[in-house]
């Protein structure tokens, strides 16, 4: 079932895990739930922009973006509970992604934000897309940074949630049971395929190693078993999708383009933008190009 057509670098961590198993300044806003699913750091003044990090990432992945925007925007950086050394909080058991969507909705409402722009990377992009579908009044516009509406498309265009679920369960449980030394060694081998920048790689590796293992595993399970393709036609929020390409990915650029274009074909008015010379962490590998893309998105 998991026969890859292109094997692009997006979430190659999933492939590696399958094989193995077979900080930011500012003032903290109040959490959206009594036992927090997340915390939020706020800087700047102006129109609101929410930044959502990806799987096992720190909110610090957005440091450069927050610095870029905080002179003109009020920037809200999400830190997912249990990721990158953050307290596990409300993510101690059960699903991670769907409750995170509702926590962000609760934060937007309780903080009185008026249709902020939302930027999400990786799992954060999937979260932003679900937020735009379930709570369209929450989102003025959406920037998805290297994410797919259904991740198993990386392995097969015929993938379904039902077919993927047994593998996802095995990967979740195996990841939780994996000895720390094995997990750390695996991450050390995997992360260079996700980040080109030496400094970015050092940070992303540290974030993954300090993420609570159970939260990591359950969030990955959520990502693998969430299929938002049936919802795309109903999404009314203007959306831009950024995706990377580098010759070292090992797939022709045409195949990578087809993957993203096909995945988002049902999303009305979507604009796809390719960033060359980057792996999965576009903001770390090509910061200038990423900053320019953010400006285009907001303007």
CSV table of C-alpha atoms in Angstrom, one decimal:
chain,number,residue,atom,x,y,z
A,1,UNK,CA,0.0,0.0,0.0
A,2,UNK,CA,2.8,2.4,0.8
A,3,UNK,CA,4.6,2.3,-2.5
A,4,UNK,CA,5.9,5.8,-3.1
A,5,UNK,CA,5.5,7.4,-6.5
A,6,UNK,CA,7.9,10.3,-5.9
A,7,UNK,CA,9.2,10.1,-2.3
A,8,UNK,CA,9.7,13.9,-2.0
A,9,UNK,CA,11.3,15.2,1.1
A,10,UNK,CA,8.0,16.3,2.6
A,11,UNK,CA,7.6,14.4,5.9
A,12,UNK,CA,10.3,11.9,5.0
A,13,UNK,CA,10.4,11.4,8.7
A,14,UNK,CA,7.3,9.3,8.3
A,15,UNK,CA,9.1,6.9,6.0
A,16,UNK,CA,12.1,6.7,8.4
A,17,UNK,CA,9.8,6.0,11.4
A,18,UNK,CA,8.0,3.2,9.5
A,19,UNK,CA,11.4,1.6,8.7
A,20,UNK,CA,12.6,1.9,12.3
A,21,UNK,CA,9.4,0.5,13.7
A,22,UNK,CA,8.8,-2.7,11.1
A,23,UNK,CA,12.7,30.2,22.6
A,24,UNK,CA,10.7,33.1,21.8
A,25,UNK,CA,10.2,36.4,23.7
A,26,UNK,CA,7.0,38.3,24.4
A,27,UNK,CA,3.9,38.1,26.6
A,28,UNK,CA,2.0,34.9,27.0
A,29,UNK,CA,-1.8,35.1,26.3
A,30,UNK,CA,-4.1,32.9,28.3
A,31,UNK,CA,-4.7,29.4,27.1
A,32,UNK,CA,-7.9,28.4,25.3
A,33,UNK,CA,-8.7,25.5,27.6
A,34,UNK,CA,-8.5,25.1,31.4
A,35,UNK,CA,-5.7,22.5,30.8
A,36,UNK,CA,-3.9,24.0,28.0
A,37,UNK,CA,-3.5,22.3,24.6
A,38,UNK,CA,-1.2,25.1,23.7
A,39,UNK,CA,0.3,28.4,24.8
A,40,UNK,CA,0.6,31.5,22.7
A,41,UNK,CA,3.2,34.2,22.6
A,42,UNK,CA,2.1,37.7,21.4
A,43,UNK,CA,4.3,40.5,20.0
A,44,UNK,CA,3.7,43.6,17.9
A,45,UNK,CA,0.7,45.7,17.1
A,46,UNK,CA,-1.6,45.8,14.1
A,47,UNK,CA,-3.6,43.2,12.1
A,48,UNK,CA,-3.5,39.8,13.7
A,49,UNK,CA,-1.4,36.9,12.3
A,50,UNK,CA,-1.3,33.4,13.9
A,51,UNK,CA,1.7,31.2,13.4
A,52,UNK,CA,1.3,27.4,14.0
A,53,UNK,CA,4.4,25.2,14.0
A,54,UNK,CA,4.6,21.6,12.8
A,55,UNK,CA,5.0,18.2,14.3
A,56,UNK,CA,7.5,18.2,17.2
A,57,UNK,CA,8.5,21.8,16.4
A,58,UNK,CA,8.9,24.7,18.7
A,59,UNK,CA,7.2,28.0,18.2
A,60,UNK,CA,10.7,29.3,17.8
A,61,UNK,CA,10.7,28.0,14.2
A,62,UNK,CA,8.8,31.3,13.5
A,63,UNK,CA,11.3,33.6,15.2
A,64,UNK,CA,12.5,35.3,11.9
A,65,UNK,CA,8.9,35.6,10.7
A,66,UNK,CA,7.7,37.1,13.9
A,67,UNK,CA,10.6,39.6,13.8
A,68,UNK,CA,9.7,40.4,10.2
A,69,UNK,CA,6.1,41.1,11.0
A,70,UNK,CA,5.9,42.4,14.5
A,71,UNK,CA,6.5,46.1,13.5
A,72,UNK,CA,3.3,46.0,11.4
A,73,UNK,CA,1.3,43.1,12.8
A,74,UNK,CA,0.2,41.6,16.1
A,75,UNK,CA,1.8,38.2,15.9
A,76,UNK,CA,0.5,35.2,17.8
A,77,UNK,CA,2.9,32.3,17.9
A,78,UNK,CA,1.4,28.9,19.0
A,79,UNK,CA,3.4,26.4,21.0
A,80,UNK,CA,1.7,23.0,21.0
A,81,UNK,CA,1.7,21.4,24.5
A,82,UNK,CA,4.2,18.6,24.6
A,83,UNK,CA,6.3,19.6,21.6
A,84,UNK,CA,9.9,20.8,21.9
A,85,UNK,CA,10.1,20.5,25.7
A,86,UNK,CA,6.8,22.3,26.4
A,87,UNK,CA,4.7,20.9,29.2
A,88,UNK,CA,2.3,18.2,28.1
A,89,UNK,CA,-0.7,20.0,29.5
A,90,UNK,CA,-4.0,18.9,27.9
A,91,UNK,CA,-2.2,16.7,25.4
A,92,UNK,CA,-1.5,13.9,27.9
A,93,UNK,CA,-3.8,11.4,26.2
A,94,UNK,CA,-6.1,11.0,23.2
A,95,UNK,CA,-6.1,13.0,20.0
A,96,UNK,CA,-3.9,16.0,19.4
A,97,UNK,CA,-4.7,17.6,16.1
A,98,UNK,CA,-8.5,17.9,16.3
A,99,UNK,CA,-8.4,19.3,19.9
A,100,UNK,CA,-5.7,21.8,18.8
A,101,UNK,CA,-8.0,23.1,16.1
A,102,UNK,CA,-10.7,23.7,18.7
A,103,UNK,CA,-8.1,25.3,21.1
A,104,UNK,CA,-7.1,27.8,18.4
A,105,UNK,CA,-10.7,28.6,17.7
A,106,UNK,CA,-11.2,29.1,21.4
A,107,UNK,CA,-8.2,31.3,21.6
A,108,UNK,CA,-9.3,33.5,18.7
A,109,UNK,CA,-12.8,33.9,20.3
A,110,UNK,CA,-11.5,34.6,23.8
A,111,UNK,CA,-8.9,37.0,22.7
A,112,UNK,CA,-11.3,38.9,20.5
A,113,UNK,CA,-9.3,38.4,17.3
A,114,UNK,CA,-11.1,39.5,14.1
A,115,UNK,CA,-10.5,37.0,11.3
A,116,UNK,CA,-6.7,36.8,11.6
A,117,UNK,CA,-4.4,35.6,8.9
A,118,UNK,CA,-3.1,32.1,9.7
A,119,UNK,CA,0.2,30.6,8.7
A,120,UNK,CA,0.9,26.9,9.4
A,121,UNK,CA,3.8,24.6,8.7
A,122,UNK,CA,3.6,20.9,8.3
A,123,UNK,CA,1.1,19.6,10.9
A,124,UNK,CA,0.4,23.3,11.5
A,125,UNK,CA,-0.7,23.7,7.9
A,126,UNK,CA,-3.1,20.7,8.3
A,127,UNK,CA,-4.4,22.3,11.5
A,128,UNK,CA,-4.9,25.7,9.7
A,129,UNK,CA,-6.8,24.0,6.9
A,130,UNK,CA,-9.1,22.2,9.4
A,131,UNK,CA,-9.6,25.5,11.2
A,132,UNK,CA,-10.6,27.3,8.0
A,133,UNK,CA,-13.1,24.5,7.2
A,134,UNK,CA,-14.7,24.1,10.6
A,135,UNK,CA,-14.5,27.8,11.7
A,136,UNK,CA,-14.3,29.9,8.5
A,137,UNK,CA,-15.1,33.1,10.5
A,138,UNK,CA,-11.8,32.6,12.4
A,139,UNK,CA,-9.6,32.9,9.3
A,140,UNK,CA,-9.2,35.8,6.9
A,141,UNK,CA,-6.6,34.0,4.8
A,142,UNK,CA,-4.4,30.9,5.1
A,143,UNK,CA,-0.8,30.1,4.2
A,144,UNK,CA,0.0,26.4,4.2
A,145,UNK,CA,3.7,25.7,4.4
A,146,UNK,CA,4.6,22.3,3.0
A,147,UNK,CA,1.6,20.2,4.0
A,148,UNK,CA,-0.9,18.0,2.3
A,149,UNK,CA,-4.6,17.5,3.0
A,150,UNK,CA,-3.9,13.8,3.3
A,151,UNK,CA,-0.4,12.8,4.0
A,152,UNK,CA,-0.5,9.2,2.8
A,153,UNK,CA,-0.7,10.6,-0.8
A,154,UNK,CA,3.1,10.6,-0.4
A,155,UNK,CA,3.0,6.8,-0.7
A,156,UNK,CA,0.0,6.1,-2.9
A,157,UNK,CA,-2.6,8.2,-4.8
A,158,UNK,CA,-5.1,5.5,-3.9
A,159,UNK,CA,-4.5,5.6,-0.2
A,160,UNK,CA,-7.5,5.8,2.1
A,161,UNK,CA,-7.9,6.3,5.9
A,162,UNK,CA,-9.2,2.8,6.3
A,163,UNK,CA,-6.2,1.2,4.5
A,164,UNK,CA,-3.7,3.4,6.3
A,165,UNK,CA,-5.0,3.0,9.9
A,166,UNK,CA,-3.4,-0.3,10.8
A,167,UNK,CA,0.0,1.0,9.8
A,168,UNK,CA,-0.6,4.2,11.6
A,169,UNK,CA,-1.6,2.3,14.8
A,170,UNK,CA,1.6,0.2,14.5
A,171,UNK,CA,3.8,3.3,14.0
A,172,UNK,CA,2.2,5.1,16.9
A,173,UNK,CA,2.6,2.3,19.3
A,174,UNK,CA,6.1,1.4,18.1
A,175,UNK,CA,7.2,5.0,18.4
A,176,UNK,CA,6.0,5.2,22.0
A,177,UNK,CA,7.8,1.9,22.9
A,178,UNK,CA,11.1,2.8,21.2
A,179,UNK,CA,14.0,3.2,23.5
A,180,UNK,CA,15.3,6.8,23.9
A,181,UNK,CA,18.7,5.9,22.5
A,182,UNK,CA,17.1,4.4,19.4
A,183,UNK,CA,14.7,7.3,18.9
A,184,UNK,CA,17.5,9.9,19.2
A,185,UNK,CA,19.7,8.0,16.7
A,186,UNK,CA,16.8,7.8,14.3
A,187,UNK,CA,16.1,11.5,14.6
A,188,UNK,CA,19.8,12.2,14.0
A,189,UNK,CA,19.6,10.3,10.7
A,190,UNK,CA,16.2,11.6,9.7
A,191,UNK,CA,16.4,15.4,10.3
A,192,UNK,CA,19.1,16.1,7.7
A,193,UNK,CA,16.6,15.0,5.1
A,194,UNK,CA,14.2,17.7,6.4
A,195,UNK,CA,16.5,20.6,7.0
A,196,UNK,CA,19.4,21.8,4.8
A,197,UNK,CA,20.5,24.8,7.0
A,198,UNK,CA,23.2,23.7,9.5
A,199,UNK,CA,21.8,26.0,12.2
A,200,UNK,CA,18.2,25.1,11.4
A,201,UNK,CA,19.1,21.4,11.5
A,202,UNK,CA,20.6,21.8,15.0
A,203,UNK,CA,17.5,23.5,16.3
A,204,UNK,CA,15.0,21.2,14.6
A,205,UNK,CA,16.8,18.1,15.9
A,206,UNK,CA,16.8,19.4,19.4
A,207,UNK,CA,13.1,20.2,19.2
A,208,UNK,CA,12.3,16.7,18.0
A,209,UNK,CA,14.4,15.0,20.7
A,210,UNK,CA,12.8,17.0,23.5
A,211,UNK,CA,9.2,16.4,22.4
A,212,UNK,CA,7.1,14.2,24.6
A,213,UNK,CA,7.1,10.8,22.9
A,214,UNK,CA,3.5,10.0,23.5
A,215,UNK,CA,2.4,13.4,22.2
A,216,UNK,CA,4.6,13.0,19.1
A,217,UNK,CA,3.3,9.5,18.4
A,218,UNK,CA,-0.4,10.4,18.8
A,219,UNK,CA,0.0,13.6,16.8
A,220,UNK,CA,1.6,11.6,14.0
A,221,UNK,CA,-1.2,9.1,14.1
A,222,UNK,CA,-3.7,12.0,13.8
A,223,UNK,CA,-1.8,13.4,10.8
A,224,UNK,CA,-1.7,10.0,9.0
A,225,UNK,CA,-5.4,9.4,9.5
A,226,UNK,CA,-6.8,12.8,8.8
A,227,UNK,CA,-8.2,13.2,5.2
A,228,UNK,CA,-9.4,16.7,4.5
A,229,UNK,CA,-9.8,16.2,0.7
A,230,UNK,CA,-13.5,15.8,0.9
A,231,UNK,CA,-13.7,19.2,2.7
A,232,UNK,CA,-11.6,21.2,0.2
A,233,UNK,CA,-14.4,22.3,-2.0
A,234,UNK,CA,-16.2,23.8,0.9
A,235,UNK,CA,-13.2,25.9,2.1
A,236,UNK,CA,-13.9,29.6,1.3
A,237,UNK,CA,-10.8,31.1,2.8
A,238,UNK,CA,-8.2,32.4,0.3
A,239,UNK,CA,-5.3,30.0,0.5
A,240,UNK,CA,-1.7,29.8,-0.6
A,241,UNK,CA,0.3,26.6,-0.5
A,242,UNK,CA,4.2,26.9,-0.4
A,243,UNK,CA,6.1,23.7,-1.2
A,244,UNK,CA,9.8,23.1,-1.6
A,245,UNK,CA,12.0,21.5,-4.3
A,246,UNK,CA,15.6,20.6,-4.3
A,247,UNK,CA,17.4,18.3,-6.7
A,248,UNK,CA,18.6,16.3,-3.7
A,249,UNK,CA,15.0,15.2,-3.1
A,250,UNK,CA,15.6,12.5,-5.7
A,251,UNK,CA,12.3,13.1,-7.5
A,252,UNK,CA,11.8,15.1,-10.7
A,253,UNK,CA,10.3,18.6,-10.2
A,254,UNK,CA,7.4,17.7,-12.4
A,255,UNK,CA,6.4,14.8,-10.1
A,256,UNK,CA,6.6,17.0,-7.0
A,257,UNK,CA,4.5,19.7,-8.7
A,258,UNK,CA,1.9,17.1,-9.7
A,259,UNK,CA,1.7,15.8,-6.1
A,260,UNK,CA,0.8,19.2,-4.7
A,261,UNK,CA,-1.4,20.3,-7.6
A,262,UNK,CA,-3.4,17.0,-7.4
A,263,UNK,CA,-3.7,17.1,-3.7
A,264,UNK,CA,-5.2,20.6,-3.7
A,265,UNK,CA,-7.1,20.5,-7.0
A,266,UNK,CA,-10.5,20.7,-5.2
A,267,UNK,CA,-9.6,23.8,-3.2
A,268,UNK,CA,-11.2,26.8,-4.9
A,269,UNK,CA,-8.8,29.5,-5.9
A,270,UNK,CA,-5.8,28.0,-4.2
A,271,UNK,CA,-2.4,29.4,-5.3
A,272,UNK,CA,0.6,27.1,-5.2
A,273,UNK,CA,4.1,28.5,-4.9
A,274,UNK,CA,7.3,26.5,-5.2
A,275,UNK,CA,10.4,27.5,-3.2
A,276,UNK,CA,13.6,26.1,-4.7
A,277,UNK,CA,16.7,25.1,-2.7
A,278,UNK,CA,14.8,24.0,0.4
A,279,UNK,CA,13.7,20.9,2.1
A,280,UNK,CA,10.7,20.6,4.4
A,281,UNK,CA,11.6,23.5,6.7
A,282,UNK,CA,11.4,26.2,4.1
A,283,UNK,CA,11.6,29.1,6.5
A,284,UNK,CA,15.0,27.8,7.8
A,285,UNK,CA,16.5,26.7,4.5
A,286,UNK,CA,15.5,29.7,2.4
A,287,UNK,CA,14.6,32.5,4.8
A,288,UNK,CA,14.7,35.4,2.3
A,289,UNK,CA,12.5,33.6,-0.2
A,290,UNK,CA,10.2,32.5,2.6
A,291,UNK,CA,10.0,36.1,3.9
A,292,UNK,CA,9.1,37.4,0.4
A,293,UNK,CA,6.4,34.7,0.1
A,294,UNK,CA,4.9,35.8,3.5
A,295,UNK,CA,4.8,39.4,2.3
A,296,UNK,CA,3.0,38.4,-0.9
A,297,UNK,CA,0.5,36.4,1.1
A,298,UNK,CA,-0.3,39.3,3.5
A,299,UNK,CA,-0.4,42.0,0.9
